């Protein structure tokens, strides 16, 4: 049951990786302050996404979108610099971006329908970005391509969430995944295909390492979506 829950959590979007520890060790993050009547929750805390160190906070505020943006415009003046924050819009989101080399600070705000607002407050460290961020212990999964790698650490525990996609045979990719970890001495602890669906959930363990796998395909001619959650170290 534990393995089934782990695989299901991966399928539902473990990419959030909330509350994780320091993956981007040494990153000198800007001190953040929040407006009144606003609650915050970590989405990514000292993580790396495609090699880029970042932090992401979700904000839920009783302030309107205009009030929330006005607060950050005033607050970010304390960082100094001659360049004012850049304002832009994308769909329902209004965005404010401040470049404070080597960091970039971004807040994206939208209305919540109740007179308040919701926002994502992020900062990224471009100085410490890694180019070689794809895990080297992945099996050969051509023609699938890696679309995102998210990495976090929580003490000795390291998590790498790898997302891949592309046009490929569901059965061939499933076979490659099974063979890769089995041949490397990993123990299969969970293996389940959803009845009547092209969905496969699996998990393999080896010592203090594990991998949770979610492979899905909407239809026989649709692209595959593959998520691998690689965990190393004692939980």
CSV table of C-alpha atoms in Angstrom, one decimal:
chain,number,residue,atom,x,y,z
A,1,UNK,CA,0.0,0.0,0.0
A,2,UNK,CA,2.9,2.4,0.8
A,3,UNK,CA,4.3,1.9,-2.7
A,4,UNK,CA,0.9,2.4,-4.3
A,5,UNK,CA,0.4,5.6,-2.5
A,6,UNK,CA,3.9,6.9,-3.4
A,7,UNK,CA,3.3,6.1,-7.1
A,8,UNK,CA,-0.1,7.7,-7.0
A,9,UNK,CA,1.3,10.9,-5.4
A,10,UNK,CA,3.8,11.0,-8.3
A,11,UNK,CA,1.0,10.8,-10.8
A,12,UNK,CA,-0.9,13.6,-9.1
A,13,UNK,CA,2.0,16.0,-9.4
A,14,UNK,CA,4.9,15.4,-7.0
A,15,UNK,CA,6.6,18.1,-9.1
A,16,UNK,CA,5.5,20.6,-6.4
A,17,UNK,CA,8.0,19.1,-4.0
A,18,UNK,CA,6.7,21.4,-1.3
A,19,UNK,CA,8.8,22.2,1.8
A,20,UNK,CA,12.0,20.6,0.6
A,21,UNK,CA,15.4,21.5,2.0
A,22,UNK,CA,18.4,23.1,0.4
A,23,UNK,CA,19.3,21.9,-3.0
A,24,UNK,CA,20.9,25.1,-4.1
A,25,UNK,CA,23.4,25.3,-1.3
A,26,UNK,CA,25.1,28.6,-1.0
A,27,UNK,CA,22.4,30.6,-2.9
A,28,UNK,CA,22.3,34.1,-1.4
A,29,UNK,CA,18.5,34.7,-1.6
A,30,UNK,CA,17.0,38.1,-1.2
A,31,UNK,CA,15.1,38.6,2.0
A,32,UNK,CA,11.4,38.5,1.3
A,33,UNK,CA,8.7,40.3,3.2
A,34,UNK,CA,4.9,39.7,2.8
A,35,UNK,CA,2.1,42.2,2.9
A,36,UNK,CA,-0.5,42.2,5.7
A,37,UNK,CA,-3.6,39.9,5.5
A,38,UNK,CA,-1.6,37.5,3.3
A,39,UNK,CA,-0.8,33.8,3.9
A,40,UNK,CA,2.1,32.0,2.3
A,41,UNK,CA,2.9,28.3,1.5
A,42,UNK,CA,6.2,27.0,0.0
A,43,UNK,CA,5.8,25.4,-3.4
A,44,UNK,CA,9.5,25.1,-4.0
A,45,UNK,CA,12.0,25.9,-1.3
A,46,UNK,CA,15.7,26.0,-2.3
A,47,UNK,CA,15.2,23.7,-5.3
A,48,UNK,CA,16.6,23.4,-8.8
A,49,UNK,CA,14.4,23.2,-11.9
A,50,UNK,CA,16.3,22.4,-15.1
A,51,UNK,CA,19.5,23.2,-13.2
A,52,UNK,CA,18.3,26.7,-12.1
A,53,UNK,CA,18.2,27.3,-8.4
A,54,UNK,CA,14.9,28.8,-7.3
A,55,UNK,CA,12.4,29.4,-4.6
A,56,UNK,CA,8.6,29.7,-5.1
A,57,UNK,CA,6.0,30.8,-2.6
A,58,UNK,CA,2.2,30.7,-3.1
A,59,UNK,CA,0.4,33.6,-1.6
A,60,UNK,CA,-3.3,33.9,-0.8
A,61,UNK,CA,-4.2,37.5,0.1
A,62,UNK,CA,-7.3,39.4,1.2
A,63,UNK,CA,-5.7,42.3,-0.7
A,64,UNK,CA,-6.9,43.0,-4.2
A,65,UNK,CA,-4.6,42.2,-7.1
A,66,UNK,CA,-3.9,46.0,-7.5
A,67,UNK,CA,-3.1,46.4,-3.8
A,68,UNK,CA,-0.8,43.3,-3.9
A,69,UNK,CA,1.1,44.6,-6.9
A,70,UNK,CA,1.4,48.1,-5.4
A,71,UNK,CA,2.8,46.6,-2.2
A,72,UNK,CA,5.6,44.7,-4.0
A,73,UNK,CA,6.4,47.8,-6.1
A,74,UNK,CA,7.0,49.8,-2.9
A,75,UNK,CA,8.7,47.0,-1.1
A,76,UNK,CA,11.2,46.1,-3.8
A,77,UNK,CA,12.6,49.7,-3.7
A,78,UNK,CA,14.7,48.6,-0.7
A,79,UNK,CA,16.8,46.4,-2.9
A,80,UNK,CA,18.1,49.5,-4.7
A,81,UNK,CA,19.3,49.5,-8.3
A,82,UNK,CA,18.5,51.9,-11.1
A,83,UNK,CA,16.2,49.6,-13.1
A,84,UNK,CA,12.5,49.7,-12.0
A,85,UNK,CA,10.5,46.4,-12.0
A,86,UNK,CA,9.1,45.4,-15.3
A,87,UNK,CA,5.3,45.0,-15.6
A,88,UNK,CA,3.6,42.6,-18.0
A,89,UNK,CA,0.4,40.6,-18.4
A,90,UNK,CA,-0.3,37.0,-19.5
A,91,UNK,CA,-3.9,35.9,-19.5
A,92,UNK,CA,-5.4,36.4,-16.0
A,93,UNK,CA,-1.9,36.9,-14.5
A,94,UNK,CA,-0.3,40.3,-13.9
A,95,UNK,CA,3.5,40.0,-13.5
A,96,UNK,CA,6.2,42.1,-11.9
A,97,UNK,CA,9.9,41.3,-12.5
A,98,UNK,CA,12.9,42.7,-10.8
A,99,UNK,CA,16.5,41.9,-12.0
A,100,UNK,CA,18.9,42.1,-9.2
A,101,UNK,CA,22.0,40.3,-10.6
A,102,UNK,CA,22.6,37.4,-10.3
A,103,UNK,CA,19.0,37.0,-8.9
A,104,UNK,CA,15.7,37.6,-10.6
A,105,UNK,CA,12.6,38.3,-8.4
A,106,UNK,CA,9.1,37.7,-9.9
A,107,UNK,CA,5.6,38.0,-8.6
A,108,UNK,CA,2.6,36.8,-10.6
A,109,UNK,CA,-0.8,37.9,-9.4
A,110,UNK,CA,-4.4,37.1,-10.3
A,111,UNK,CA,-7.8,37.8,-8.8
A,112,UNK,CA,-9.4,35.1,-6.7
A,113,UNK,CA,-13.0,35.9,-7.4
A,114,UNK,CA,-13.7,36.9,-3.8
A,115,UNK,CA,-12.2,40.4,-3.8
A,116,UNK,CA,-8.8,39.1,-2.8
A,117,UNK,CA,-5.9,37.7,-4.9
A,118,UNK,CA,-3.6,34.7,-5.4
A,119,UNK,CA,0.1,35.1,-6.3
A,120,UNK,CA,3.3,33.1,-7.0
A,121,UNK,CA,6.4,34.8,-5.6
A,122,UNK,CA,9.6,33.4,-7.1
A,123,UNK,CA,13.3,34.2,-7.1
A,124,UNK,CA,16.0,32.5,-9.3
A,125,UNK,CA,19.7,32.4,-9.0
A,126,UNK,CA,21.3,32.5,-12.5
A,127,UNK,CA,24.9,32.6,-11.3
A,128,UNK,CA,24.6,29.0,-9.9
A,129,UNK,CA,22.7,27.5,-12.7
A,130,UNK,CA,23.9,24.0,-13.8
A,131,UNK,CA,24.0,23.0,-17.5
A,132,UNK,CA,24.3,19.3,-17.0
A,133,UNK,CA,21.2,18.7,-14.9
A,134,UNK,CA,19.8,15.5,-16.4
A,135,UNK,CA,20.4,12.5,-14.2
A,136,UNK,CA,23.0,10.1,-15.7
A,137,UNK,CA,21.5,6.9,-14.4
A,138,UNK,CA,18.4,7.1,-16.7
A,139,UNK,CA,17.8,4.3,-19.2
A,140,UNK,CA,17.9,5.0,-22.9
A,141,UNK,CA,14.3,6.1,-23.7
A,142,UNK,CA,14.7,7.4,-27.2
A,143,UNK,CA,12.7,9.0,-28.8
A,144,UNK,CA,11.3,10.4,-25.5
A,145,UNK,CA,12.9,13.7,-24.5
A,146,UNK,CA,13.4,15.2,-21.0
A,147,UNK,CA,11.2,18.2,-20.6
A,148,UNK,CA,11.9,19.1,-16.9
A,149,UNK,CA,14.1,18.0,-14.0
A,150,UNK,CA,13.3,19.3,-10.5
A,151,UNK,CA,15.7,18.5,-7.7
A,152,UNK,CA,15.4,19.1,-4.0
A,153,UNK,CA,17.2,18.0,-0.8
A,154,UNK,CA,15.9,17.4,2.7
A,155,UNK,CA,18.9,16.7,4.9
A,156,UNK,CA,20.4,13.5,3.5
A,157,UNK,CA,17.4,12.8,1.3
A,158,UNK,CA,17.7,13.8,-2.4
A,159,UNK,CA,14.8,13.9,-4.8
A,160,UNK,CA,14.9,14.3,-8.6
A,161,UNK,CA,11.7,14.5,-10.5
A,162,UNK,CA,12.2,13.9,-14.2
A,163,UNK,CA,9.5,14.5,-16.8
A,164,UNK,CA,9.7,13.1,-20.3
A,165,UNK,CA,7.4,13.1,-23.3
A,166,UNK,CA,7.2,12.2,-27.0
A,167,UNK,CA,6.0,9.9,-29.6
A,168,UNK,CA,6.9,6.3,-28.7
A,169,UNK,CA,5.4,2.8,-28.2
A,170,UNK,CA,3.8,2.5,-24.7
A,171,UNK,CA,4.8,-1.2,-24.5
A,172,UNK,CA,8.4,-0.7,-25.6
A,173,UNK,CA,9.1,2.1,-23.1
A,174,UNK,CA,7.4,0.1,-20.4
A,175,UNK,CA,9.7,-2.9,-21.2
A,176,UNK,CA,12.8,-0.7,-21.2
A,177,UNK,CA,12.0,0.7,-17.8
A,178,UNK,CA,11.4,-2.7,-16.3
A,179,UNK,CA,14.5,-4.2,-17.7
A,180,UNK,CA,16.8,-1.2,-16.8
A,181,UNK,CA,16.2,-1.3,-13.1
A,182,UNK,CA,15.8,-5.0,-12.8
A,183,UNK,CA,19.1,-5.7,-14.6
A,184,UNK,CA,20.8,-3.1,-12.3
A,185,UNK,CA,19.7,-5.1,-9.2
A,186,UNK,CA,16.8,-3.0,-8.2
A,187,UNK,CA,13.9,-4.8,-6.4
A,188,UNK,CA,10.4,-4.4,-8.0
A,189,UNK,CA,8.0,-3.5,-5.1
A,190,UNK,CA,5.0,-2.2,-7.0
A,191,UNK,CA,3.8,-2.8,-10.6
A,192,UNK,CA,0.3,-2.0,-11.6
A,193,UNK,CA,-1.5,-1.2,-14.9
A,194,UNK,CA,-4.8,0.7,-14.8
A,195,UNK,CA,-7.6,-1.6,-16.2
A,196,UNK,CA,-8.8,-0.4,-19.5
A,197,UNK,CA,-6.3,2.5,-19.6
A,198,UNK,CA,-2.8,3.1,-21.0
A,199,UNK,CA,-1.4,3.9,-17.6
A,200,UNK,CA,1.4,2.1,-15.7
A,201,UNK,CA,2.5,2.8,-12.1
A,202,UNK,CA,5.7,1.1,-10.8
A,203,UNK,CA,8.3,1.3,-8.1
A,204,UNK,CA,11.8,-0.2,-7.6
A,205,UNK,CA,14.0,-0.1,-4.5
A,206,UNK,CA,17.7,-0.6,-4.0
A,207,UNK,CA,19.2,0.0,-0.5
A,208,UNK,CA,18.3,3.6,0.4
A,209,UNK,CA,17.4,4.5,-3.2
A,210,UNK,CA,14.1,4.1,-5.0
A,211,UNK,CA,12.4,5.1,-8.2
A,212,UNK,CA,8.6,5.7,-8.7
A,213,UNK,CA,7.4,5.5,-12.3
A,214,UNK,CA,4.2,6.9,-13.9
A,215,UNK,CA,3.8,6.2,-17.6
A,216,UNK,CA,0.6,7.4,-19.4
A,217,UNK,CA,-0.8,7.7,-22.9
A,218,UNK,CA,-4.2,9.2,-23.7
A,219,UNK,CA,-4.7,7.0,-26.7
A,220,UNK,CA,-2.8,4.6,-29.0
A,221,UNK,CA,-1.7,7.5,-31.3
A,222,UNK,CA,-1.2,10.1,-28.6
A,223,UNK,CA,2.3,11.1,-27.2
A,224,UNK,CA,3.6,9.4,-24.0
A,225,UNK,CA,4.0,11.2,-20.7
A,226,UNK,CA,6.6,9.7,-18.3
A,227,UNK,CA,7.4,10.8,-14.8
A,228,UNK,CA,10.3,9.4,-12.8
A,229,UNK,CA,10.7,10.3,-9.1
A,230,UNK,CA,14.3,9.3,-8.1
A,231,UNK,CA,14.9,9.3,-4.3
A,232,UNK,CA,18.3,8.8,-2.7
A,233,UNK,CA,19.3,8.6,1.0
A,234,UNK,CA,17.5,7.8,4.2
A,235,UNK,CA,14.0,9.3,4.5
